Each structure stands twice: as structure tokens, then as C-alpha cells.
RNA sequence: GGGCGCAUAGCUCAGUUGGUUAGAGCGCUACAUUCACAUUGUAGAGGCCAUGGGUUCAAGUCCUAUUGCGCCCACCA
């Protein structure tokens, strides 16, 4: 045993065991008719990702669930993978080639994409290795990537299906445009943040009378170059006489009209609003309604374009400054007032979004949302904690169409083709229709030679031309992620020419049918709209079924000041650094033990010491047991060797405590209360098993019974600890098994042995603990040295307790360091003793020398007054007629019992006090 | 503008359907190092459960208002 060091070193165990698990393929799952499936849906991390604490928390929770269910005997599948993360990955690779002085345009689309794949080959598995470091027991042979050939087929198939169903359309709308990434973004990808800005009041002169102005307020003066009207509320008396008049737009000198629309808020600004239909969603609506001109004054990169006149090629914010200066010079700037506004920001690069008029592809969401709302309303899908249900439903009810086209290169290219010939004839027909939308031109406009097809068609189906080219855009990354629960099973399956599934496809389909719907999705709140809601919608649309039954939303990992961890703030705690310093088990345990359901997690590096210390405690307790273990005990069965009634009190106690704890842990794990389960495990092992049990049995550790029980508890504890701390549990598991044992992860989860739960033994043992603690207190009071033994007399007030003490005197002698223990037959205080009380037992500690009587009396007095306070409460309750009438019977009984106990204890203390005099 | 969360020990937080004297970890104090473990043990100090009002026999827990902090959503020029 000397070869086991006193310090647990995770570095010597963790990689070793992970490799073994992987080599032996222990994480694999396949359909098994004897078992019930359990499947978690992992949020596939970005291929550009590096492990942060959010991942660590998220994946630890999932791994606990998976390992727990695997041990419960469920066929447990964790399908791992990565997400191609269109914009993020493209940005990373663009940065990389920028170091070579290259832009993606220099390389061209094909070569650039080759570079991305190359990059992915080199760096894309970083996050996978890191997940392995974390102990994630994913079925790695199933590793998927959203750009895999098979997966891409699903994505394209879905696009075509939705288009054919009329749920995908193309149109010109104001969308969120990131001038830096130069692509459209969905609403979810453009979160709003508050900005300290100004409200600028501009004077627009009337054409008829240039001395007269209408004053408009705007936060974005640079867009005035694209103004095509000024709007006022029709009820606004201030402006009634001006409606219909012509204004001269300053700087550009364009003639624009004053229009009236109820949308205008009379209270805001001056009550007159400049209308820029091509640069603002509200103005766009006004423009449509009033048939205004749409003047786009910006290039896609945020610089002003040819319609901006003198300001062409200036950046939008630079143009703002210059325009303001020019207006000021022309005395057309009335005033500037401070104003907070909230503006959309690109979720990838944080650039301020430009509302931009452009032609994009959209998914109609309302029809998709319907079943997804129903399922959650009916409780078929449950959110944990429940409050997210409301957030989800609220968003779903107000869902907007989803802009899915992105003007980047890395991603699934739209399965959309255009026929040049048809497009041209559409244009000419439109022109001939002179902007009047006839029925025919409207139809042509819809078609415009658009062909949506899984593969590139050889000829145009409308006109037979072969001049066909593919849309340049790619799909939103989330348009592939939302298919994850079933696209990872290679849905839709390959069919033969006769529309029959091939043998291979049948096998795959059987897998999907076995594992789908999956069990749990574990994710962070910010992903609800991006991914969770959309997966629910796609599940119903394409599988006809919900994708998962439970959604567990964990909190956000923050630093100790409550700030989100981010690179820019420099407050990141790197999980890998923690793993190197303290070990994976320590990281996992610490994280879990502070993650209350759905609450944010506040972290500091020191938190991980708790996990490390716990691992070390487990290590040393196991060492101790191994040192004292006579022979392997694993074959022995408790029930065969000992009947319950033949077990000693402490053994009955610890077994009972183990199963009581296990019962609570099971309940917590089933209810997503991981922190409570972890803390129960911690408290049981450290304080009950180590602090009390092992100390209690030390003197008689070699008895057959003690050998067996301590072994059994350790062995079962390790199994329960395994989902939380997979590595150390595996390591010790192999140390305590002499044979070539199989992995602990394949062991069954201990089942509750109800008959072993023994509340009476728990109460009795805890009474003994109380006596020991009281004696220890007395020893400290008279400053007895720790190693010195003392004489103690006990007076039990009942026969039952007398026999309990008699039978367990050895324990008291041992842990309270007693020389001579005497059980008094009479209720008389022996001479030269100080006293204490533990429920029905009077405790006397003999001493030689002088006693500080005053101090003793004070101590007793304090105790009495504490007890009296609580007694008063009880008396007033019990004398309250309303309480007696309304409180349930068991509460009243309990109250009475504890009142009687208090009275007895106080009496005894008072007697002692008198005897002291 | 709408919605959500949080406020309990010096710090970070637990606290199930209301029911004995409100818990843990860290930190702090005292003592202990031939002892499986000082990454330890024993003992201890430390709480008007944010504030006001209400419901109830009984409130940290339920309702309501207020204050402070944090977050989410929204077409507030």
C-alpha cells in the first residue's frame, strides 16, 4: 500500500482512463430492444470554438446525465459534433489569410472554401479534444459536422421541401445588415444594445417659402440623404396646413413631400419625422404605403454611395459628422439633445447593424410555430426551470419571418438557380408594364427564372434555356443546426429508384426511430430562440414529432463580480488551466456543486479548490480502506453474511444513511437538481462516512462485518460518484478490485435497498454523536489536552437509552477519549464534575483541580435561556386555540413532543445549576 | 414600453408542497501534526432572511407595494 501516494494526482489517471474508455468503445450506443433509449442533444460547438466555462458547465451536466442513465441501464447516446458556424469561421479564416496580405476575393470562392476546409482540418478538432479532456462520454464514432455531405443533403432537402410548400420566399425587405461582415443577419443575430447618442433637430425648408421650415428630429442624420418624405400625424394641428406641401431636402436639394400618417407619434421630437424608406424598417412601411421612392445611399460596406452626392465614399459615421457641420453652416441644424437609443449589433463582430434594403430569402414562421406552441402549452415539452416556458411562448407568438440567406461563402449554398433568359424577359415585361403590376407581371416577378432544386438542372424548366447559374448566397448556420436531432441520423434516407429504402437506409431509419424523440436538451438561455425553438419547429415539420421531451436551461457562467466572462473583459477562467491545476474531476465537481437550477454561476478560481479537496479526501479515505482491507470483498454479499439485526449499530447507521442519501440523489438527478445531488454526495462521504464512520470503526476495523460494510459503502459510493467525478472513481474502482475489473462506467447504478434504511438506527447513532460532541465541549471547557483521557459518568433517563449506551460504550470511549465510563443508576451528580445534557442523558465529566463555578453557571444559564426562548414559542403556539383547531394533527403531536423534551431538558439543567452551588 | 430573475452569515450561494432552535462551501478564531488525509481534524464566533403592508393558527417560503442590482424582448424617428 506504500506505493499509493498521499496526494491524489489527476494527471496520472485522467488521460489514461479516457483513452481506455475510448479504445474499448464504451461510449457507443446502438438500438437495443431490451433497453430504453436515452439520448441527449448536445449543442454542437462552433468549429472555431475553444473550450470556455460555459461549455464546461454545459457538457458536464450532459455527461452526468449520460453516465447516470448508462448506469441505470438505459441505452444512452450522446451524439457529438461541430457546427460549421458560417460567419464566425469565415471571419477566422479571413483573418488568417489577411496575414498573407490576401482577401477572400483575391482567392476566389472555390479556393477560399478550400482554405476553410484546410483550416478546419488543422484546428477544427481543438474543441473535440477539449471535450475529451472534460471527460465527455460522447459516441465519437458518430461525430457529425453540419457541413458533412450527408448532413448537407438534409439541409438542401429541407430547403426544397419548405419552398415547395410555399414556406420559403424571396423578397426585398429591410433586413439587418452587418457592414463589416457584409451579410444579412436574422433578427436574433442582431441583438439590441443601448447607446448614448444624440437627437439631432434638422430644418427642412419649404419650397414655396424657403424661410419657413419644418423641423425633424433624427438620431441618424446621415440617412437624410435618402429621405423621400417628411411625415406628420394627420391629427397634429401644428402641421395640418403643411400636409401635401413640398420641401427642399437640404444638401441634396431633392424635392420631397410632407405626408400624413397615423403611425407618427406626435409626442416624440417635433412630431415631424423624416422618412428614409431604404434605411429604416418603419420608414420602409411608410414608403410602401405612400408609394415613396426608395433611395439607398449606402454601399454594403457602410460607406456612402453615389446617391450621397458630395459625401460619396465617406464612412457612414464620418458622413454624419460632415453632414452636421454642413447643416450647421447653412443654419439648418436647429439643436442637438442627448438621447439614448438602442441599436442592433452584429452578434459576431459587434458592429452596429445597418437596416438595409435588400433582396433576401425568408422562411414563413407562423405555420411552423403553431404545433411548436401547442406542444409546449400542453406540457409535452417541458422547460426546466419552468419560467422559460413563458419566454418561449411569448417569442413564438410574436415570431417574425426568418431571413436565412447570408452573403458569405462558407456554408450551405442555396439550392436556388436562375435562368438568365427568363430573368431578362421578366425585366422587359415589367418595363413594358410600366411599373403597373399586372397579374402576369406579378407572376413573372415571383418567378424571375427562379428554380429551386436539389441538384443543378440542365435546362430551365420554364424556357428550356441552359444558361443557368446558382445563387451566390449561403444559408444561415442555424438553418442547418435546427435539423440536428434527426439530420445526424442521416435523415432523409437514401432511396432506390423505386422509391424504396435501401438496406443500409433501413438500418439508419431504425436508429432514428429508436432514438428519436431524444430525451433531454441541455443548453444556455441565449440559445432558446436561435436553436431550441427552431429545433422544436423542425421536429414537428419534418418528423411529425417533438424532438425532445425536456429542455434544461442552465445559467450563464459569470465572474465573481457578476460580469459575463469574455475575452475583451479579460475575466476568463480557462477550464483547461483549471484542469491542469486541479484536475477534471475537481473542475466538474466544483462547477456542478454551485450550479443551482437555472441560476447564473459566479466563479472564481478558488472555487475549484473545493473539488480538488474532495477528490483528495476520496483518495485518502480509499487509501485508508485499502490499507486495512484483509481480502477482496467484492464477491461477498451483505445479506448472505449478516442479517440486518446482527449488524452493529454503526453499520446499520452508515448503510441506512447511504441508501437514504442515494434516494435523495436519485430524486435530485431526475429533477435536474445537480447541485443538490453533488452536495448530498459530498456531505455523506466527507462528514458521515469519513468523519464519523471510519473513526468509529477504526479500533475494530478488522472484524469481518466492518471489513465488509466499509468496502461495500466505498464501492457503492464510487459508482454514485462516477457521473460527477468519472476519473477518480474509475481509478479507485480498479484499486479496490483485485481482478481485472471492467470499467466502473459499465457498473449498474446501486439500487435502493429499502429494507436497509433504518431511521431508528439513524436517530440512535446521532444521539451517540451528540453525547460525544458534548463531552468534547466539556473537555475544551476545562482545557483537557486532546490526547489525555478523562472519566465520564452518564445518567440515561430511560431504560432504552441505558441499553443503547451500554451496548455502544466502546464507541463513546474511543471518540470522546474516555478513560473510565460509568453509567449512573441514580440521578445524582457525582462530585468534582462539570455537566452537560444531550436530550435524555445527563453528562458528567470528572476533573481534578479547581472549577470556575461562575463560568460553568453562566454556560448553563445561557443554555437555559436559549431553550426557554424556544419553549415560549411552543407554549404560545400550543395555547393558541386557532393553532389547535387548524394545524394538522402530526404538527401538533410534534410540537407537544418537543415541548415536553424542552421542559425536561430545562429542568435537568436547572437541577445541575443548583447542584453546582 | 413589455417581461423575467435576484436580494438569506464577512464572501459565494442552498433552503422542496408554508410547520421544531434557518444550512453549506470559502474566509475568520482557538486547539491539535508519530494518527488515511494540514488539500486534515476537533471546537467556536458570525443572520431583524432588502423594506413597508397583507393572507394564515403559523411566512425566509404565499400575495402586494417600494428600493437596489442583473438579464431578455420591442418597428422609442
PDB file of N, CA, C and O in Angstrom, chain A residues 340-377:
ATOM      1  N   UNK A 340     -30.702  58.415 -25.508  1.00  0.00           N
ATOM      2  CA  UNK A 340     -30.237  57.022 -25.515  1.00  0.00           C
ATOM      3  C   UNK A 340     -31.092  56.249 -26.490  1.00  0.00           C
ATOM      4  O   UNK A 340     -32.309  56.377 -26.492  1.00  0.00           O
ATOM      5  N   UNK A 341     -30.427  55.500 -27.303  1.00  0.00           N
ATOM      6  CA  UNK A 341     -31.195  54.675 -28.229  1.00  0.00           C
ATOM      7  C   UNK A 341     -30.618  53.273 -28.194  1.00  0.00           C
ATOM      8  O   UNK A 341     -29.520  53.053 -27.692  1.00  0.00           O
ATOM      9  N   UNK A 342     -31.402  52.335 -28.673  1.00  0.00           N
ATOM     10  CA  UNK A 342     -30.836  51.003 -28.717  1.00  0.00           C
ATOM     11  C   UNK A 342     -30.736  50.582 -30.169  1.00  0.00           C
ATOM     12  O   UNK A 342     -31.667  50.756 -30.948  1.00  0.00           O
ATOM     13  N   UNK A 343     -29.574  50.106 -30.512  1.00  0.00           N
ATOM     14  CA  UNK A 343     -29.292  49.751 -31.898  1.00  0.00           C
ATOM     15  C   UNK A 343     -28.862  48.294 -31.979  1.00  0.00           C
ATOM     16  O   UNK A 343     -28.253  47.772 -31.048  1.00  0.00           O
ATOM     17  N   UNK A 344     -29.184  47.673 -33.096  1.00  0.00           N
ATOM     18  CA  UNK A 344     -28.766  46.292 -33.306  1.00  0.00           C
ATOM     19  C   UNK A 344     -27.269  46.208 -33.519  1.00  0.00           C
ATOM     20  O   UNK A 344     -26.661  47.107 -34.091  1.00  0.00           O
ATOM     21  N   UNK A 345     -26.697  45.127 -33.013  1.00  0.00           N
ATOM     22  CA  UNK A 345     -25.262  44.892 -33.182  1.00  0.00           C
ATOM     23  C   UNK A 345     -25.052  43.495 -33.743  1.00  0.00           C
ATOM     24  O   UNK A 345     -25.749  42.567 -33.348  1.00  0.00           O
ATOM     25  N   UNK A 346     -24.082  43.378 -34.596  1.00  0.00           N
ATOM     26  CA  UNK A 346     -23.756  42.063 -35.149  1.00  0.00           C
ATOM     27  C   UNK A 346     -23.276  41.142 -34.035  1.00  0.00           C
ATOM     28  O   UNK A 346     -22.380  41.498 -33.284  1.00  0.00           O
ATOM     29  N   UNK A 347     -23.875  39.969 -33.936  1.00  0.00           N
ATOM     30  CA  UNK A 347     -23.503  39.084 -32.823  1.00  0.00           C
ATOM     31  C   UNK A 347     -22.154  38.426 -33.032  1.00  0.00           C
ATOM     32  O   UNK A 347     -21.648  37.764 -32.143  1.00  0.00           O
ATOM     33  N   UNK A 348     -21.566  38.608 -34.175  1.00  0.00           N
ATOM     34  CA  UNK A 348     -20.242  38.040 -34.407  1.00  0.00           C
ATOM     35  C   UNK A 348     -19.137  39.077 -34.255  1.00  0.00           C
ATOM     36  O   UNK A 348     -18.080  38.795 -33.733  1.00  0.00           O
ATOM     37  N   UNK A 349     -19.383  40.293 -34.742  1.00  0.00           N
ATOM     38  CA  UNK A 349     -18.279  41.264 -34.701  1.00  0.00           C
ATOM     39  C   UNK A 349     -18.675  42.548 -33.966  1.00  0.00           C
ATOM     40  O   UNK A 349     -17.866  43.458 -33.831  1.00  0.00           O
ATOM     41  N   UNK A 350     -19.931  42.614 -33.490  1.00  0.00           N
ATOM     42  CA  UNK A 350     -20.410  43.714 -32.656  1.00  0.00           C
ATOM     43  C   UNK A 350     -20.496  45.061 -33.363  1.00  0.00           C
ATOM     44  O   UNK A 350     -20.690  46.091 -32.728  1.00  0.00           O
ATOM     45  N   UNK A 351     -20.328  45.058 -34.673  1.00  0.00           N
ATOM     46  CA  UNK A 351     -20.517  46.283 -35.454  1.00  0.00           C
ATOM     47  C   UNK A 351     -21.990  46.689 -35.396  1.00  0.00           C
ATOM     48  O   UNK A 351     -22.864  45.830 -35.344  1.00  0.00           O
ATOM     49  N   UNK A 352     -22.247  47.999 -35.418  1.00  0.00           N
ATOM     50  CA  UNK A 352     -23.630  48.455 -35.414  1.00  0.00           C
ATOM     51  C   UNK A 352     -24.298  48.091 -36.737  1.00  0.00           C
ATOM     52  O   UNK A 352     -23.762  48.338 -37.814  1.00  0.00           O
ATOM     53  N   UNK A 353     -25.455  47.472 -36.581  1.00  0.00           N
ATOM     54  CA  UNK A 353     -26.208  46.983 -37.731  1.00  0.00           C
ATOM     55  C   UNK A 353     -26.753  48.154 -38.542  1.00  0.00           C
ATOM     56  O   UNK A 353     -27.135  49.180 -37.986  1.00  0.00           O
ATOM     57  N   UNK A 354     -26.768  47.995 -39.857  1.00  0.00           N
ATOM     58  CA  UNK A 354     -27.421  48.964 -40.722  1.00  0.00           C
ATOM     59  C   UNK A 354     -28.719  48.337 -41.236  1.00  0.00           C
ATOM     60  O   UNK A 354     -28.689  47.289 -41.855  1.00  0.00           O
ATOM     61  N   UNK A 355     -29.854  48.957 -40.915  1.00  0.00           N
ATOM     62  CA  UNK A 355     -31.085  48.447 -41.553  1.00  0.00           C
ATOM     63  C   UNK A 355     -30.957  48.720 -43.031  1.00  0.00           C
ATOM     64  O   UNK A 355     -30.751  49.870 -43.427  1.00  0.00           O
ATOM     65  N   UNK A 356     -31.062  47.710 -43.845  1.00  0.00           N
ATOM     66  CA  UNK A 356     -30.636  47.830 -45.233  1.00  0.00           C
ATOM     67  C   UNK A 356     -31.652  47.146 -46.119  1.00  0.00           C
ATOM     68  O   UNK A 356     -32.094  46.036 -45.830  1.00  0.00           O
ATOM     69  N   UNK A 357     -32.001  47.826 -47.181  1.00  0.00           N
ATOM     70  CA  UNK A 357     -32.981  47.260 -48.095  1.00  0.00           C
ATOM     71  C   UNK A 357     -32.279  46.295 -49.032  1.00  0.00           C
ATOM     72  O   UNK A 357     -31.378  46.685 -49.768  1.00  0.00           O
ATOM     73  N   UNK A 358     -32.655  45.035 -48.974  1.00  0.00           N
ATOM     74  CA  UNK A 358     -32.043  44.121 -49.935  1.00  0.00           C
ATOM     75  C   UNK A 358     -32.916  42.899 -50.151  1.00  0.00           C
ATOM     76  O   UNK A 358     -33.836  42.626 -49.406  1.00  0.00           O
ATOM     77  N   UNK A 359     -32.557  42.189 -51.185  1.00  0.00           N
ATOM     78  CA  UNK A 359     -33.349  41.034 -51.606  1.00  0.00           C
ATOM     79  C   UNK A 359     -32.797  39.804 -50.911  1.00  0.00           C
ATOM     80  O   UNK A 359     -31.618  39.476 -51.087  1.00  0.00           O
ATOM     81  N   UNK A 360     -33.617  39.186 -50.104  1.00  0.00           N
ATOM     82  CA  UNK A 360     -33.145  38.041 -49.327  1.00  0.00           C
ATOM     83  C   UNK A 360     -34.183  36.920 -49.363  1.00  0.00           C
ATOM     84  O   UNK A 360     -35.307  37.132 -49.810  1.00  0.00           O
ATOM     85  N   UNK A 361     -33.769  35.773 -48.828  1.00  0.00           N
ATOM     86  CA  UNK A 361     -34.667  34.615 -48.713  1.00  0.00           C
ATOM     87  C   UNK A 361     -35.180  34.505 -47.281  1.00  0.00           C
ATOM     88  O   UNK A 361     -34.433  34.713 -46.331  1.00  0.00           O
ATOM     89  N   UNK A 362     -36.452  34.174 -47.175  1.00  0.00           N
ATOM     90  CA  UNK A 362     -37.074  34.104 -45.852  1.00  0.00           C
ATOM     91  C   UNK A 362     -37.870  32.809 -45.677  1.00  0.00           C
ATOM     92  O   UNK A 362     -38.349  32.234 -46.657  1.00  0.00           O
ATOM     93  N   UNK A 363     -38.001  32.412 -44.399  1.00  0.00           N
ATOM     94  CA  UNK A 363     -38.898  31.301 -44.073  1.00  0.00           C
ATOM     95  C   UNK A 363     -40.115  31.891 -43.362  1.00  0.00           C
ATOM     96  O   UNK A 363     -39.964  32.688 -42.435  1.00  0.00           O
ATOM     97  N   UNK A 364     -41.292  31.486 -43.823  1.00  0.00           N
ATOM     98  CA  UNK A 364     -42.524  31.889 -43.131  1.00  0.00           C
ATOM     99  C   UNK A 364     -42.620  31.108 -41.845  1.00  0.00           C
ATOM    100  O   UNK A 364     -42.665  29.868 -41.862  1.00  0.00           O
ATOM    101  N   UNK A 365     -42.657  31.782 -40.740  1.00  0.00           N
ATOM    102  CA  UNK A 365     -42.554  31.065 -39.472  1.00  0.00           C
ATOM    103  C   UNK A 365     -43.890  30.740 -38.805  1.00  0.00           C
ATOM    104  O   UNK A 365     -43.979  29.791 -38.048  1.00  0.00           O
ATOM    105  N   UNK A 366     -44.878  31.545 -39.056  1.00  0.00           N
ATOM    106  CA  UNK A 366     -46.149  31.333 -38.343  1.00  0.00           C
ATOM    107  C   UNK A 366     -46.678  29.894 -38.451  1.00  0.00           C
ATOM    108  O   UNK A 366     -47.019  29.299 -37.432  1.00  0.00           O
ATOM    109  N   UNK A 367     -46.730  29.332 -39.678  1.00  0.00           N
ATOM    110  CA  UNK A 367     -47.258  27.965 -39.762  1.00  0.00           C
ATOM    111  C   UNK A 367     -46.390  26.951 -39.013  1.00  0.00           C
ATOM    112  O   UNK A 367     -46.910  25.993 -38.449  1.00  0.00           O
ATOM    113  N   UNK A 368     -45.083  27.190 -39.024  1.00  0.00           N
ATOM    114  CA  UNK A 368     -44.185  26.258 -38.340  1.00  0.00           C
ATOM    115  C   UNK A 368     -44.333  26.373 -36.831  1.00  0.00           C
ATOM    116  O   UNK A 368     -44.163  25.406 -36.090  1.00  0.00           O
ATOM    117  N   UNK A 369     -44.648  27.581 -36.394  1.00  0.00           N
ATOM    118  CA  UNK A 369     -44.699  27.822 -34.950  1.00  0.00           C
ATOM    119  C   UNK A 369     -45.901  27.162 -34.292  1.00  0.00           C
ATOM    120  O   UNK A 369     -45.851  26.783 -33.129  1.00  0.00           O
ATOM    121  N   UNK A 370     -46.956  27.002 -35.068  1.00  0.00           N
ATOM    122  CA  UNK A 370     -48.213  26.540 -34.464  1.00  0.00           C
ATOM    123  C   UNK A 370     -48.074  25.246 -33.641  1.00  0.00           C
ATOM    124  O   UNK A 370     -48.386  25.242 -32.449  1.00  0.00           O
ATOM    125  N   UNK A 371     -47.614  24.142 -34.267  1.00  0.00           N
ATOM    126  CA  UNK A 371     -47.504  22.910 -33.459  1.00  0.00           C
ATOM    127  C   UNK A 371     -46.469  23.038 -32.344  1.00  0.00           C
ATOM    128  O   UNK A 371     -46.595  22.403 -31.294  1.00  0.00           O
ATOM    129  N   UNK A 372     -45.453  23.865 -32.572  1.00  0.00           N
ATOM    130  CA  UNK A 372     -44.396  24.022 -31.574  1.00  0.00           C
ATOM    131  C   UNK A 372     -44.917  24.760 -30.340  1.00  0.00           C
ATOM    132  O   UNK A 372     -44.458  24.533 -29.220  1.00  0.00           O
ATOM    133  N   UNK A 373     -45.879  25.641 -30.576  1.00  0.00           N
ATOM    134  CA  UNK A 373     -46.503  26.322 -29.437  1.00  0.00           C
ATOM    135  C   UNK A 373     -47.403  25.349 -28.681  1.00  0.00           C
ATOM    136  O   UNK A 373     -47.339  25.231 -27.456  1.00  0.00           O
ATOM    137  N   UNK A 374     -48.201  24.607 -29.438  1.00  0.00           N
ATOM    138  CA  UNK A 374     -49.121  23.636 -28.838  1.00  0.00           C
ATOM    139  C   UNK A 374     -48.390  22.650 -27.928  1.00  0.00           C
ATOM    140  O   UNK A 374     -48.809  22.399 -26.801  1.00  0.00           O
ATOM    141  N   UNK A 375     -47.297  22.099 -28.452  1.00  0.00           N
ATOM    142  CA  UNK A 375     -46.575  21.052 -27.715  1.00  0.00           C
ATOM    143  C   UNK A 375     -46.110  21.551 -26.356  1.00  0.00           C
ATOM    144  O   UNK A 375     -46.172  20.837 -25.362  1.00  0.00           O
ATOM    145  N   UNK A 376     -45.655  22.789 -26.328  1.00  0.00           N
ATOM    146  CA  UNK A 376     -45.155  23.324 -25.065  1.00  0.00           C
ATOM    147  C   UNK A 376     -46.322  23.693 -24.149  1.00  0.00           C
ATOM    148  O   UNK A 376     -46.292  23.440 -22.945  1.00  0.00           O
ATOM    149  N   UNK A 377     -47.357  24.246 -24.741  1.00  0.00           N
ATOM    150  CA  UNK A 377     -48.539  24.593 -23.945  1.00  0.00           C
ATOM    151  C   UNK A 377     -49.126  23.365 -23.267  1.00  0.00           C
ATOM    152  O   UNK A 377     -49.555  23.419 -22.123  1.00  0.00           O
TER     153      UNK A 377
END
